[in-house]
CSV table of C-alpha atoms in Angstrom, one decimal:
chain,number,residue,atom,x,y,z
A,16,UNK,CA,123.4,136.8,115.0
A,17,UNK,CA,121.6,138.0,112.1
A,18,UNK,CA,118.8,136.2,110.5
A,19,UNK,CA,116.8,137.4,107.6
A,20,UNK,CA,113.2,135.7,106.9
A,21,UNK,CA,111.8,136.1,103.3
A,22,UNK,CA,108.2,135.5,101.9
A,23,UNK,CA,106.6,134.5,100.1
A,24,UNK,CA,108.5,131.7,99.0
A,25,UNK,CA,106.5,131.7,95.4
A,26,UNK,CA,105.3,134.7,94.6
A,27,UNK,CA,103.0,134.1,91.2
A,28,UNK,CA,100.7,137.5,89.3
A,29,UNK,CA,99.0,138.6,86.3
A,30,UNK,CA,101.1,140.5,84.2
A,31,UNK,CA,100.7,144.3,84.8
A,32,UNK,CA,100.0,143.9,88.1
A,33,UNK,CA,101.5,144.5,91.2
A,34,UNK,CA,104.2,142.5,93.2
A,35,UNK,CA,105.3,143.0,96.4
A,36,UNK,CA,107.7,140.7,98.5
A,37,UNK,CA,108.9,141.4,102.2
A,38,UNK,CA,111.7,140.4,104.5
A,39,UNK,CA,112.2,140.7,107.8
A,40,UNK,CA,115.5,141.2,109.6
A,41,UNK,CA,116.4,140.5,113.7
A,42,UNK,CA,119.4,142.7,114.0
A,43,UNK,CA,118.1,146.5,115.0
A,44,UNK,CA,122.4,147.1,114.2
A,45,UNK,CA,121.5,146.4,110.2
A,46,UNK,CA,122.0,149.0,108.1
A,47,UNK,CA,122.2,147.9,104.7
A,48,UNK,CA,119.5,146.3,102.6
A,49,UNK,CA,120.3,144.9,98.5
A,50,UNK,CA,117.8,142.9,96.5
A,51,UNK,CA,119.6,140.7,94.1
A,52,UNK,CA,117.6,139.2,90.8
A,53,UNK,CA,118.5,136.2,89.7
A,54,UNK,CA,117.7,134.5,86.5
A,55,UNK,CA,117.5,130.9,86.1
A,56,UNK,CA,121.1,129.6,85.9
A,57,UNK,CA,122.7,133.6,86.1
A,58,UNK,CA,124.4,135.1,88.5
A,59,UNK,CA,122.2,137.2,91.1
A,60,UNK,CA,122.3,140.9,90.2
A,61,UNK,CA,121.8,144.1,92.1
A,62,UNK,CA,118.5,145.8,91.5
A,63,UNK,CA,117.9,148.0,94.3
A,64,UNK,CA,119.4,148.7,97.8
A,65,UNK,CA,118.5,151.0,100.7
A,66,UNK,CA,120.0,152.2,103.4
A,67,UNK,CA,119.1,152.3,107.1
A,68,UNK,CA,118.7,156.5,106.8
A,69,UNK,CA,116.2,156.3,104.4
A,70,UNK,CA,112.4,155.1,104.0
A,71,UNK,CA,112.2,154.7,100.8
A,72,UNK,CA,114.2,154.6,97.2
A,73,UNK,CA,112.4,154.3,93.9
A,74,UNK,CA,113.9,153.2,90.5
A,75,UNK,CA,111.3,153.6,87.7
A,76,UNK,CA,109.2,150.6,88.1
A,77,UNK,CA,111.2,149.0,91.4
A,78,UNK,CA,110.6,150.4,94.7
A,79,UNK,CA,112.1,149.0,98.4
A,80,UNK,CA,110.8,150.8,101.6
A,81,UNK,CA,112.2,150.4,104.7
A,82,UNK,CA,110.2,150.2,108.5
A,83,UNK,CA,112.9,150.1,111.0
A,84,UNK,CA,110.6,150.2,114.1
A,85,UNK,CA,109.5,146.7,112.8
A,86,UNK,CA,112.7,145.3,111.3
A,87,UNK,CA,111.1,144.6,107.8
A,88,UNK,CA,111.7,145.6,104.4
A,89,UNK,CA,109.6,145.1,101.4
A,90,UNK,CA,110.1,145.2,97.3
A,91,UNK,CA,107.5,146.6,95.0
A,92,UNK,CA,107.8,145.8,91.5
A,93,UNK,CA,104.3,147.7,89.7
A,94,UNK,CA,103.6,146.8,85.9
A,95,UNK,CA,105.3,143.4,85.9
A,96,UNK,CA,106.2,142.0,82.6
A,97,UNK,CA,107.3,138.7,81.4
A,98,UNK,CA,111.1,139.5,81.9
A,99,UNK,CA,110.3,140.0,85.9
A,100,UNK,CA,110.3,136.5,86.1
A,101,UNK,CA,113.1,135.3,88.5
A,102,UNK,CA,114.2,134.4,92.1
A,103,UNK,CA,114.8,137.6,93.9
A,104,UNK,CA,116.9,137.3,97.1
A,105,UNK,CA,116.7,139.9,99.7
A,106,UNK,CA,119.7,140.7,102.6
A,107,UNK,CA,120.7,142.6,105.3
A,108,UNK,CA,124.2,143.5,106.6
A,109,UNK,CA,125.9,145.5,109.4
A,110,UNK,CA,128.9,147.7,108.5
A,111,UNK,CA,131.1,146.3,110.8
A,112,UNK,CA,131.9,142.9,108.6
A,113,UNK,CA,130.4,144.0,105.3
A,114,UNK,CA,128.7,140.2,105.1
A,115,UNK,CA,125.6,139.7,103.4
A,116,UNK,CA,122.7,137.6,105.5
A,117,UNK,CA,120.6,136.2,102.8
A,118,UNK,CA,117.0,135.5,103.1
A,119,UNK,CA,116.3,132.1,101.1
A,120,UNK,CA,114.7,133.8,97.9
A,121,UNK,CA,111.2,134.5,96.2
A,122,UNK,CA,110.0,133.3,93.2
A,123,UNK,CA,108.5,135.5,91.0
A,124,UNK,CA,106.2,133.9,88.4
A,125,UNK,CA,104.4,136.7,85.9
A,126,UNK,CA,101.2,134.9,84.2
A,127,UNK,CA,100.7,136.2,80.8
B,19,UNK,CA,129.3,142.2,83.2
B,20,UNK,CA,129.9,142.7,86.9
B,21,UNK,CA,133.6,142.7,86.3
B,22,UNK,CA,134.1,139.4,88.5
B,23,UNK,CA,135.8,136.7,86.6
B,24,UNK,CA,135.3,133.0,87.1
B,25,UNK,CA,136.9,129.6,86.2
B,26,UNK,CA,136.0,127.3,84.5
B,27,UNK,CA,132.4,127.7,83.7
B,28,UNK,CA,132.0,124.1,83.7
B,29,UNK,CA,133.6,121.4,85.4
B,30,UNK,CA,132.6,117.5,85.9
B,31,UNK,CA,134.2,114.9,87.8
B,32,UNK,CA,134.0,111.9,90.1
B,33,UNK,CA,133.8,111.6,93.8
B,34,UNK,CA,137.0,111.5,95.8
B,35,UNK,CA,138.4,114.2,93.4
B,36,UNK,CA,139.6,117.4,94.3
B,37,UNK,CA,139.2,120.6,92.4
B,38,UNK,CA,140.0,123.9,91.9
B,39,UNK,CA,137.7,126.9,91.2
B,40,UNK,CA,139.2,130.5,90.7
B,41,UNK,CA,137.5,134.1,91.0
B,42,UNK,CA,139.1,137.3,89.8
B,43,UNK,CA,137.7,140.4,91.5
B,44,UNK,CA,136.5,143.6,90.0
B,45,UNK,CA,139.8,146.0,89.7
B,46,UNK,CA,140.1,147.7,93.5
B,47,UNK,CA,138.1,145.1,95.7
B,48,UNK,CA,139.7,143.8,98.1
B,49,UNK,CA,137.2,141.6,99.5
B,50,UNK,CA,136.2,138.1,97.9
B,51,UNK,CA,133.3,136.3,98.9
B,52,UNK,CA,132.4,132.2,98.3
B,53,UNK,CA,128.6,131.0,97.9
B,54,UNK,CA,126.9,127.6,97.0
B,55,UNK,CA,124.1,127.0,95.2
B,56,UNK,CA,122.2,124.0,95.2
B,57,UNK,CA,119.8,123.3,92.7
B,58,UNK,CA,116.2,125.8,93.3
B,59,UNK,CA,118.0,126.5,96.6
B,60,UNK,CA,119.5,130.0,98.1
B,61,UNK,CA,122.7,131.1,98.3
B,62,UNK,CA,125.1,129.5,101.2
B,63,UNK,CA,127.7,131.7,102.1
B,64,UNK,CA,130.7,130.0,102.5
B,65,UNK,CA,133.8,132.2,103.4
B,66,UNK,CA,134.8,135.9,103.1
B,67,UNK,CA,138.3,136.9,102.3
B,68,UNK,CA,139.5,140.8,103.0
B,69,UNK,CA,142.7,141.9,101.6
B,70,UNK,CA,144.5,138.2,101.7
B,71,UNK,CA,143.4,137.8,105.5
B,72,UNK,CA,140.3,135.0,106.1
B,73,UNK,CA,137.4,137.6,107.5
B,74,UNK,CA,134.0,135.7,108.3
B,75,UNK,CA,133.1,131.6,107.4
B,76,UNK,CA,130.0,130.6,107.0
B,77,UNK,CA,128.6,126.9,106.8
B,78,UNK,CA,132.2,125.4,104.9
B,79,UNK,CA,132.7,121.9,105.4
B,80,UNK,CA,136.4,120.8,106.5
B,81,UNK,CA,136.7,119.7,102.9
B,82,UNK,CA,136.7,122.5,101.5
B,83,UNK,CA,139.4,125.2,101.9
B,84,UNK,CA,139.8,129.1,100.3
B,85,UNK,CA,142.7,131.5,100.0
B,86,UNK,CA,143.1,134.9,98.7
B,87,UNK,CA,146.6,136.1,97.2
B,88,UNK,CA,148.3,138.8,96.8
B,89,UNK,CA,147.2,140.2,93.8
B,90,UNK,CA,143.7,139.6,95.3
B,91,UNK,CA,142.7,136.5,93.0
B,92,UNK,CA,141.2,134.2,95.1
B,93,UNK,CA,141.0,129.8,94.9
B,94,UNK,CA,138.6,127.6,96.1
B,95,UNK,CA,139.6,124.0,96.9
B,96,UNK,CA,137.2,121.4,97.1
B,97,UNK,CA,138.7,118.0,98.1
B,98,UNK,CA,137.3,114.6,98.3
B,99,UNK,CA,134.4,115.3,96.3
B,100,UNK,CA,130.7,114.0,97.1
B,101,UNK,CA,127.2,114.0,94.9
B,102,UNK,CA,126.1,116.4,96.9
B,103,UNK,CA,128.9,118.8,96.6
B,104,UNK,CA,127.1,119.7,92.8
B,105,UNK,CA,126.4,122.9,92.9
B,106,UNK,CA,126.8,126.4,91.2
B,107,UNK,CA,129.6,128.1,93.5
B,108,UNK,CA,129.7,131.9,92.9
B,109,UNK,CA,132.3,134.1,93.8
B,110,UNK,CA,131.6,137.7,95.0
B,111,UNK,CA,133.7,141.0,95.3
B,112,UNK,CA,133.1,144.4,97.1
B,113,UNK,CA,135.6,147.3,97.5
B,114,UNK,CA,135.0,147.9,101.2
B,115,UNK,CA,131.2,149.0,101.2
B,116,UNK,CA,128.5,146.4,101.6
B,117,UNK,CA,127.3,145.9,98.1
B,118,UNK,CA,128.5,142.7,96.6
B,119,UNK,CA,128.9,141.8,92.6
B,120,UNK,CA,128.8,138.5,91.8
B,121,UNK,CA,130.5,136.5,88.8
B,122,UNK,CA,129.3,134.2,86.4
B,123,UNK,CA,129.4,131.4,88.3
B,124,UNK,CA,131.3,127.7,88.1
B,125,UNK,CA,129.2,124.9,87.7
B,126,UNK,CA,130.4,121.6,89.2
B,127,UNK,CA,129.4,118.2,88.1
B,128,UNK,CA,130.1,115.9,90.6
B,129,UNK,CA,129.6,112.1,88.8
């Protein structure tokens, strides 16, 4: 089946700067690609998702690009501020069953 | 507000108890997902309901036990409760496409 790695496992950068977190995925089937934010004790939330026909999908400071000849997909987040701080969880799925495989989550520290 | 509903927010009890946790999806979905999340740990998919019909499990234990009704609310039983069953246990809904929206959460105390 499925499995989706995730690094790094902390994540910790100066504020302003650049993050990037990447996820690989085993199933060349996957199509679908979310990153969920979650604050500490919230629900995880939808930032961002891409699909399997596209390379790359931009939303004003959050970016996720897809490589599907490697089976990897990465999150940019440029000009990180204080409120970026969170896990972020990354997942792939296959139409067929519409189920979520998780990866196990980055932590995102921003150092003021 | 994702339009998934939880209840309770809170709940504490003692081991060998059984409990109850209910999730309202958003208006239209018609599939309910169950999660568990341990404390600093990811998110343990536990059982997918579609439409009242069981659809995918993940890593339940026996104990524990899901339905989905007819209007589309869905019940998580947890039964003879352990320490380790503490946990945040989200519920999830989608309307038939992959993206999932999760509720608040219930957070259960387990003394």
């Amino acid at each position: 089946g499925e499995n989706v790695e995730q690094h790094p496992s902390t994540l910790s950068v100066q504020e302003g700067d650049s993050a990037v977190i990447k996820c690989t995925y085993s199933d060349s089937a996957s199509n679908y690609f979310p990153w969920y934010k979650q604050e500490l004790g919230k629900r995880p939330q939808l930032i961002i998702d891409i699909r399997s026909n596209v390379g790359e999908k931009k939303d004003q400071r959050i970016a996720v690009t897809l490589n599907k000849t490697a089976k990897h997909f990465s999150l940019h987040i440029t000009e990180t501020q204080p409120e970026d701080s969170a896990v972020y969880f990354c997942a792939a799925s296959i139409d067929s069953n519409y189920q979520l495989i998780w990866g196990a989550g980055t932590k995102l520290i921003i150092k003021p | 507000d994702s339009g998934v509903t939880q209840t309770p927010k809170h709940l504490i009890t003692a081991t060998g108890q059984r409990v109850t946790l209910r999730c309202s999806p958003r208006s239209g979905d018609l599939s309910v997902y169950w999660y568990q999340q341990s404390l600093d740990q990811g998110l343990q998919f536990l059982i997918q309901y579609y439409n009242g019909e069981e659809r995918a499990k993940g890593n339940i234990l026996e104990r524990f036990s899901a339905q989905q009704f007819p209007d589309l609310h869905s019940e998580l039983n947890l039964s003879s409760l352990e320490l380790g069953d503490s946990a945040l246990y989200f519920c999830a809904s989608s309307g038939g496409l992959d993206t999932q929206y999760f509720g608040p959460g219930t957070r259960l105390t387990v003394l």
